[in-house]
N, C-alpha and C. Protein backbone atom coordinates (compact mmCIF):
# COMPACT_ATOMS: atom_id res chain seq x y z
N MET A 1 149.05 26.79 -225.29
CA MET A 1 148.89 25.37 -225.58
C MET A 1 149.87 24.58 -224.71
N ILE A 2 149.40 23.51 -224.10
CA ILE A 2 150.21 22.66 -223.25
C ILE A 2 150.87 21.59 -224.10
N ASP A 3 152.09 21.23 -223.72
CA ASP A 3 152.77 20.19 -224.46
C ASP A 3 153.10 18.99 -223.56
N ALA A 4 152.54 18.98 -222.35
CA ALA A 4 152.82 17.90 -221.40
C ALA A 4 152.15 16.61 -221.85
N PRO A 5 152.84 15.47 -221.65
CA PRO A 5 152.19 14.20 -221.98
C PRO A 5 151.04 13.90 -221.03
N LEU A 6 150.02 13.27 -221.55
CA LEU A 6 148.86 12.89 -220.74
C LEU A 6 148.93 11.39 -220.46
N PRO A 7 148.52 10.97 -219.25
CA PRO A 7 148.53 9.53 -218.96
C PRO A 7 147.52 8.77 -219.82
N ALA A 8 147.75 7.47 -219.97
CA ALA A 8 146.88 6.63 -220.79
C ALA A 8 145.44 6.64 -220.31
N ASP A 9 145.23 6.84 -219.00
CA ASP A 9 143.86 6.86 -218.46
C ASP A 9 143.36 8.27 -218.19
N ALA A 10 143.91 9.25 -218.88
CA ALA A 10 143.53 10.66 -218.66
C ALA A 10 142.04 10.90 -218.85
N PHE A 11 141.40 10.11 -219.72
CA PHE A 11 139.98 10.31 -220.02
C PHE A 11 139.16 9.08 -219.66
N GLY A 12 139.67 8.31 -218.71
CA GLY A 12 138.99 7.08 -218.27
C GLY A 12 139.76 5.85 -218.72
N ASP A 13 139.36 4.73 -218.19
CA ASP A 13 140.01 3.47 -218.55
C ASP A 13 139.67 3.09 -219.98
N ARG A 14 140.65 2.54 -220.67
CA ARG A 14 140.46 2.05 -222.04
C ARG A 14 139.41 0.93 -222.03
N PHE A 15 138.56 0.92 -223.04
CA PHE A 15 137.56 -0.14 -223.17
C PHE A 15 137.30 -0.45 -224.64
N VAL A 16 136.77 -1.63 -224.87
CA VAL A 16 136.38 -2.08 -226.21
C VAL A 16 134.86 -2.19 -226.20
N LEU A 17 134.22 -1.53 -227.14
CA LEU A 17 132.75 -1.50 -227.17
C LEU A 17 132.14 -2.90 -227.13
N ALA A 18 132.68 -3.82 -227.89
CA ALA A 18 132.11 -5.17 -227.98
C ALA A 18 132.18 -5.92 -226.65
N ASP A 19 133.07 -5.50 -225.76
CA ASP A 19 133.24 -6.18 -224.48
C ASP A 19 132.34 -5.64 -223.38
N LEU A 20 131.63 -4.54 -223.64
CA LEU A 20 130.81 -3.91 -222.61
C LEU A 20 129.42 -4.56 -222.53
N PRO A 21 128.96 -4.87 -221.31
CA PRO A 21 127.61 -5.41 -221.15
C PRO A 21 126.58 -4.27 -221.06
N LEU A 22 126.22 -3.71 -222.20
CA LEU A 22 125.33 -2.55 -222.23
C LEU A 22 123.90 -2.94 -222.56
N LYS A 23 122.95 -2.24 -221.96
CA LYS A 23 121.54 -2.49 -222.27
C LYS A 23 121.13 -1.86 -223.60
N ARG A 24 121.85 -0.80 -224.00
CA ARG A 24 121.63 -0.17 -225.30
C ARG A 24 122.87 -0.41 -226.13
N PRO A 25 122.74 -0.61 -227.42
CA PRO A 25 123.93 -0.86 -228.24
C PRO A 25 124.76 0.40 -228.44
N ALA A 26 126.05 0.26 -228.30
CA ALA A 26 126.97 1.36 -228.58
C ALA A 26 127.48 1.20 -230.00
N VAL A 27 127.61 2.32 -230.71
CA VAL A 27 128.11 2.27 -232.07
C VAL A 27 129.40 3.06 -232.25
N GLY A 28 129.83 3.73 -231.18
CA GLY A 28 131.06 4.50 -231.26
C GLY A 28 131.49 5.02 -229.92
N TYR A 29 132.62 5.68 -229.93
CA TYR A 29 133.19 6.31 -228.74
C TYR A 29 132.94 7.81 -228.85
N ALA A 30 132.59 8.44 -227.74
CA ALA A 30 132.37 9.88 -227.72
C ALA A 30 133.18 10.49 -226.59
N VAL A 31 133.51 11.76 -226.73
CA VAL A 31 134.21 12.49 -225.67
C VAL A 31 133.17 13.42 -225.05
N GLN A 32 132.86 13.14 -223.79
CA GLN A 32 131.84 13.92 -223.07
C GLN A 32 132.51 14.87 -222.09
N MET A 33 131.99 16.10 -222.02
CA MET A 33 132.41 17.03 -220.97
C MET A 33 131.55 16.68 -219.75
N LEU A 34 132.22 16.29 -218.67
CA LEU A 34 131.50 15.86 -217.47
C LEU A 34 130.56 16.94 -216.96
N ASP A 35 129.47 16.53 -216.35
CA ASP A 35 128.44 17.41 -215.79
C ASP A 35 127.65 18.17 -216.86
N THR A 36 127.80 17.77 -218.12
CA THR A 36 127.05 18.42 -219.21
C THR A 36 126.55 17.34 -220.18
N ASP A 37 125.71 17.76 -221.11
CA ASP A 37 125.29 16.87 -222.19
C ASP A 37 126.03 17.22 -223.47
N LYS A 38 127.24 17.76 -223.33
CA LYS A 38 128.02 18.18 -224.49
C LYS A 38 129.04 17.12 -224.89
N LEU A 39 129.13 16.93 -226.21
CA LEU A 39 130.09 16.00 -226.78
C LEU A 39 131.01 16.74 -227.73
N LEU A 40 132.22 16.22 -227.87
CA LEU A 40 133.21 16.83 -228.76
C LEU A 40 132.86 16.51 -230.21
N ASP A 41 132.69 17.54 -231.00
CA ASP A 41 132.39 17.38 -232.42
C ASP A 41 133.68 17.04 -233.16
N ARG A 42 133.64 15.99 -233.97
CA ARG A 42 134.83 15.52 -234.67
C ARG A 42 135.35 16.53 -235.69
N HIS A 43 134.49 17.34 -236.24
CA HIS A 43 134.91 18.24 -237.31
C HIS A 43 135.37 19.60 -236.80
N SER A 44 134.62 20.20 -235.90
CA SER A 44 134.96 21.54 -235.42
C SER A 44 135.95 21.50 -234.26
N GLY A 45 135.97 20.39 -233.51
CA GLY A 45 136.82 20.33 -232.32
C GLY A 45 136.23 21.07 -231.14
N ASP A 46 134.96 21.45 -231.25
CA ASP A 46 134.26 22.16 -230.17
C ASP A 46 133.29 21.20 -229.49
N PHE A 47 132.91 21.55 -228.26
CA PHE A 47 131.89 20.80 -227.56
C PHE A 47 130.52 21.38 -227.91
N LEU A 48 129.62 20.51 -228.33
CA LEU A 48 128.27 20.92 -228.71
C LEU A 48 127.25 20.11 -227.91
N PRO A 49 126.09 20.70 -227.64
CA PRO A 49 125.03 19.94 -226.97
C PRO A 49 124.65 18.72 -227.81
N ILE A 50 124.30 17.65 -227.17
CA ILE A 50 123.99 16.41 -227.86
C ILE A 50 122.84 16.57 -228.86
N ARG A 51 121.99 17.56 -228.67
CA ARG A 51 120.88 17.78 -229.59
C ARG A 51 121.21 18.75 -230.72
N ALA A 52 122.45 19.22 -230.77
CA ALA A 52 122.85 20.16 -231.83
C ALA A 52 122.82 19.44 -233.18
N THR A 53 122.25 20.09 -234.17
CA THR A 53 122.09 19.48 -235.49
C THR A 53 123.41 19.12 -236.16
N PRO A 54 124.43 19.96 -236.14
CA PRO A 54 125.63 19.59 -236.88
C PRO A 54 126.58 18.64 -236.13
N LEU A 55 126.20 18.18 -234.96
CA LEU A 55 127.11 17.37 -234.13
C LEU A 55 127.47 16.04 -234.79
N ASP A 56 128.75 15.79 -234.91
CA ASP A 56 129.28 14.50 -235.38
C ASP A 56 130.26 14.05 -234.31
N ALA A 57 129.79 13.26 -233.36
CA ALA A 57 130.56 12.99 -232.14
C ALA A 57 131.05 11.56 -232.01
N LEU A 58 130.77 10.70 -232.95
CA LEU A 58 131.13 9.29 -232.78
C LEU A 58 132.46 8.97 -233.44
N PHE A 59 133.41 8.54 -232.61
CA PHE A 59 134.72 8.12 -233.08
C PHE A 59 134.72 6.61 -233.27
N ASP A 60 135.48 6.13 -234.23
CA ASP A 60 135.53 4.70 -234.53
C ASP A 60 136.34 3.89 -233.52
N SER A 61 137.25 4.56 -232.81
CA SER A 61 138.11 3.83 -231.88
C SER A 61 138.38 4.66 -230.63
N PHE A 62 138.77 3.96 -229.58
CA PHE A 62 139.15 4.64 -228.35
C PHE A 62 140.34 5.56 -228.63
N ASP A 63 141.29 5.07 -229.43
CA ASP A 63 142.48 5.87 -229.74
C ASP A 63 142.14 7.17 -230.45
N ALA A 64 141.19 7.13 -231.37
CA ALA A 64 140.79 8.36 -232.08
C ALA A 64 140.12 9.33 -231.12
N ALA A 65 139.28 8.81 -230.23
CA ALA A 65 138.62 9.67 -229.25
C ALA A 65 139.66 10.26 -228.29
N TYR A 66 140.62 9.44 -227.88
CA TYR A 66 141.67 9.90 -226.97
C TYR A 66 142.49 11.02 -227.63
N ALA A 67 142.86 10.83 -228.89
CA ALA A 67 143.65 11.85 -229.59
C ALA A 67 142.89 13.17 -229.67
N ALA A 68 141.60 13.11 -229.96
CA ALA A 68 140.78 14.33 -230.05
C ALA A 68 140.65 14.99 -228.67
N ALA A 69 140.44 14.20 -227.63
CA ALA A 69 140.33 14.74 -226.28
C ALA A 69 141.66 15.36 -225.84
N ALA A 70 142.76 14.71 -226.17
CA ALA A 70 144.08 15.24 -225.81
C ALA A 70 144.35 16.56 -226.54
N ARG A 71 143.98 16.62 -227.82
CA ARG A 71 144.16 17.86 -228.60
C ARG A 71 143.36 19.00 -227.97
N TRP A 72 142.10 18.73 -227.62
CA TRP A 72 141.26 19.76 -227.01
C TRP A 72 141.86 20.20 -225.66
N THR A 73 142.30 19.25 -224.87
CA THR A 73 142.87 19.55 -223.56
C THR A 73 144.12 20.42 -223.70
N ARG A 74 144.97 20.08 -224.62
CA ARG A 74 146.22 20.85 -224.82
C ARG A 74 145.91 22.29 -225.25
N GLN A 75 144.83 22.47 -225.98
CA GLN A 75 144.49 23.81 -226.47
C GLN A 75 143.71 24.65 -225.47
N HIS A 76 142.97 24.01 -224.54
CA HIS A 76 142.04 24.76 -223.70
C HIS A 76 142.29 24.71 -222.20
N CYS A 77 143.17 23.85 -221.74
CA CYS A 77 143.34 23.68 -220.29
C CYS A 77 144.75 24.03 -219.84
N PRO A 78 144.89 25.09 -219.05
CA PRO A 78 146.21 25.43 -218.52
C PRO A 78 146.77 24.32 -217.63
N GLU A 79 145.89 23.63 -216.92
CA GLU A 79 146.27 22.49 -216.08
C GLU A 79 145.66 21.24 -216.72
N PRO A 80 146.46 20.38 -217.35
CA PRO A 80 145.91 19.23 -218.06
C PRO A 80 145.02 18.33 -217.22
N GLY A 81 145.28 18.21 -215.92
CA GLY A 81 144.49 17.34 -215.06
C GLY A 81 143.11 17.87 -214.74
N GLU A 82 142.80 19.08 -215.15
CA GLU A 82 141.51 19.70 -214.84
C GLU A 82 140.60 19.78 -216.06
N HIS A 83 140.74 18.88 -216.99
CA HIS A 83 140.00 18.95 -218.26
C HIS A 83 138.52 18.60 -218.16
N ARG A 84 138.11 17.75 -217.21
CA ARG A 84 136.70 17.35 -217.04
C ARG A 84 136.13 16.63 -218.26
N LEU A 85 136.94 15.77 -218.90
CA LEU A 85 136.49 15.03 -220.07
C LEU A 85 136.55 13.54 -219.81
N ALA A 86 135.64 12.80 -220.45
CA ALA A 86 135.64 11.34 -220.36
C ALA A 86 135.28 10.75 -221.72
N ILE A 87 135.93 9.65 -222.06
CA ILE A 87 135.56 8.91 -223.26
C ILE A 87 134.48 7.92 -222.84
N VAL A 88 133.36 7.97 -223.56
CA VAL A 88 132.19 7.15 -223.19
C VAL A 88 131.67 6.39 -224.40
N PRO A 89 131.02 5.25 -224.15
CA PRO A 89 130.34 4.57 -225.26
C PRO A 89 129.09 5.36 -225.62
N ALA A 90 128.78 5.43 -226.90
CA ALA A 90 127.60 6.17 -227.32
C ALA A 90 126.85 5.39 -228.39
N GLY A 91 125.55 5.58 -228.39
CA GLY A 91 124.70 4.98 -229.40
C GLY A 91 124.30 6.04 -230.42
N TYR A 92 123.42 5.66 -231.32
CA TYR A 92 122.92 6.60 -232.31
C TYR A 92 121.44 6.32 -232.52
N ASP A 93 120.64 7.38 -232.49
CA ASP A 93 119.20 7.27 -232.70
C ASP A 93 118.92 7.64 -234.16
N ASP A 94 118.59 6.64 -234.96
CA ASP A 94 118.33 6.88 -236.39
C ASP A 94 117.14 7.80 -236.63
N GLU A 95 116.12 7.66 -235.80
CA GLU A 95 114.93 8.48 -235.98
C GLU A 95 115.21 9.95 -235.70
N MET A 96 115.94 10.21 -234.61
CA MET A 96 116.24 11.60 -234.24
C MET A 96 117.52 12.11 -234.89
N GLN A 97 118.26 11.21 -235.54
CA GLN A 97 119.49 11.58 -236.24
C GLN A 97 120.51 12.27 -235.33
N ARG A 98 120.77 11.61 -234.17
CA ARG A 98 121.74 12.18 -233.25
C ARG A 98 122.31 11.10 -232.35
N PRO A 99 123.48 11.38 -231.74
CA PRO A 99 124.07 10.43 -230.80
C PRO A 99 123.21 10.31 -229.54
N VAL A 100 123.41 9.20 -228.83
CA VAL A 100 122.70 8.95 -227.59
C VAL A 100 123.72 8.62 -226.52
N LEU A 101 123.60 9.29 -225.37
CA LEU A 101 124.46 8.98 -224.23
C LEU A 101 123.88 7.75 -223.53
N ILE A 102 124.61 6.66 -223.55
CA ILE A 102 124.12 5.41 -222.97
C ILE A 102 124.02 5.51 -221.45
N PHE A 103 124.97 6.17 -220.82
CA PHE A 103 124.96 6.30 -219.36
C PHE A 103 124.40 7.64 -218.90
N GLY A 104 123.89 8.46 -219.79
CA GLY A 104 123.38 9.77 -219.44
C GLY A 104 124.51 10.75 -219.17
N VAL A 105 124.21 11.82 -218.46
CA VAL A 105 125.21 12.83 -218.15
C VAL A 105 126.07 12.32 -217.00
N LEU A 106 127.35 12.15 -217.27
CA LEU A 106 128.27 11.70 -216.22
C LEU A 106 128.71 12.88 -215.37
N CYS A 107 128.79 12.64 -214.07
CA CYS A 107 129.20 13.69 -213.13
C CYS A 107 130.70 13.63 -212.88
N GLY A 108 131.29 14.78 -212.66
CA GLY A 108 132.71 14.86 -212.38
C GLY A 108 133.06 14.32 -211.01
N GLN A 109 132.12 14.35 -210.09
CA GLN A 109 132.35 13.85 -208.72
C GLN A 109 131.35 12.74 -208.44
N PRO A 110 131.80 11.65 -207.80
CA PRO A 110 130.87 10.55 -207.50
C PRO A 110 129.79 10.93 -206.53
């Protein structure tokens, strides 16, 4: 487990959901593993595919998502800068009962 401090922008720039000009409404913050459709589950602390039934991936605040991402990084990454995680706005599909990636799968490289 790593004990090194992580920078404030370790998982992307801080944002407020209400301030984002999104075409789809965001209802929470999610921690996405870049280049995948996996989100950090709030209860297990594991990354699960967005279509996984038990997935609970929506955090109420950027700070809560950051804390969960930092915890996962400290436990799983020997080099903290190589975590491949981003905090993203996420929606929720009531009909399908699952989170929705507003920007789709984010890539680690532009």
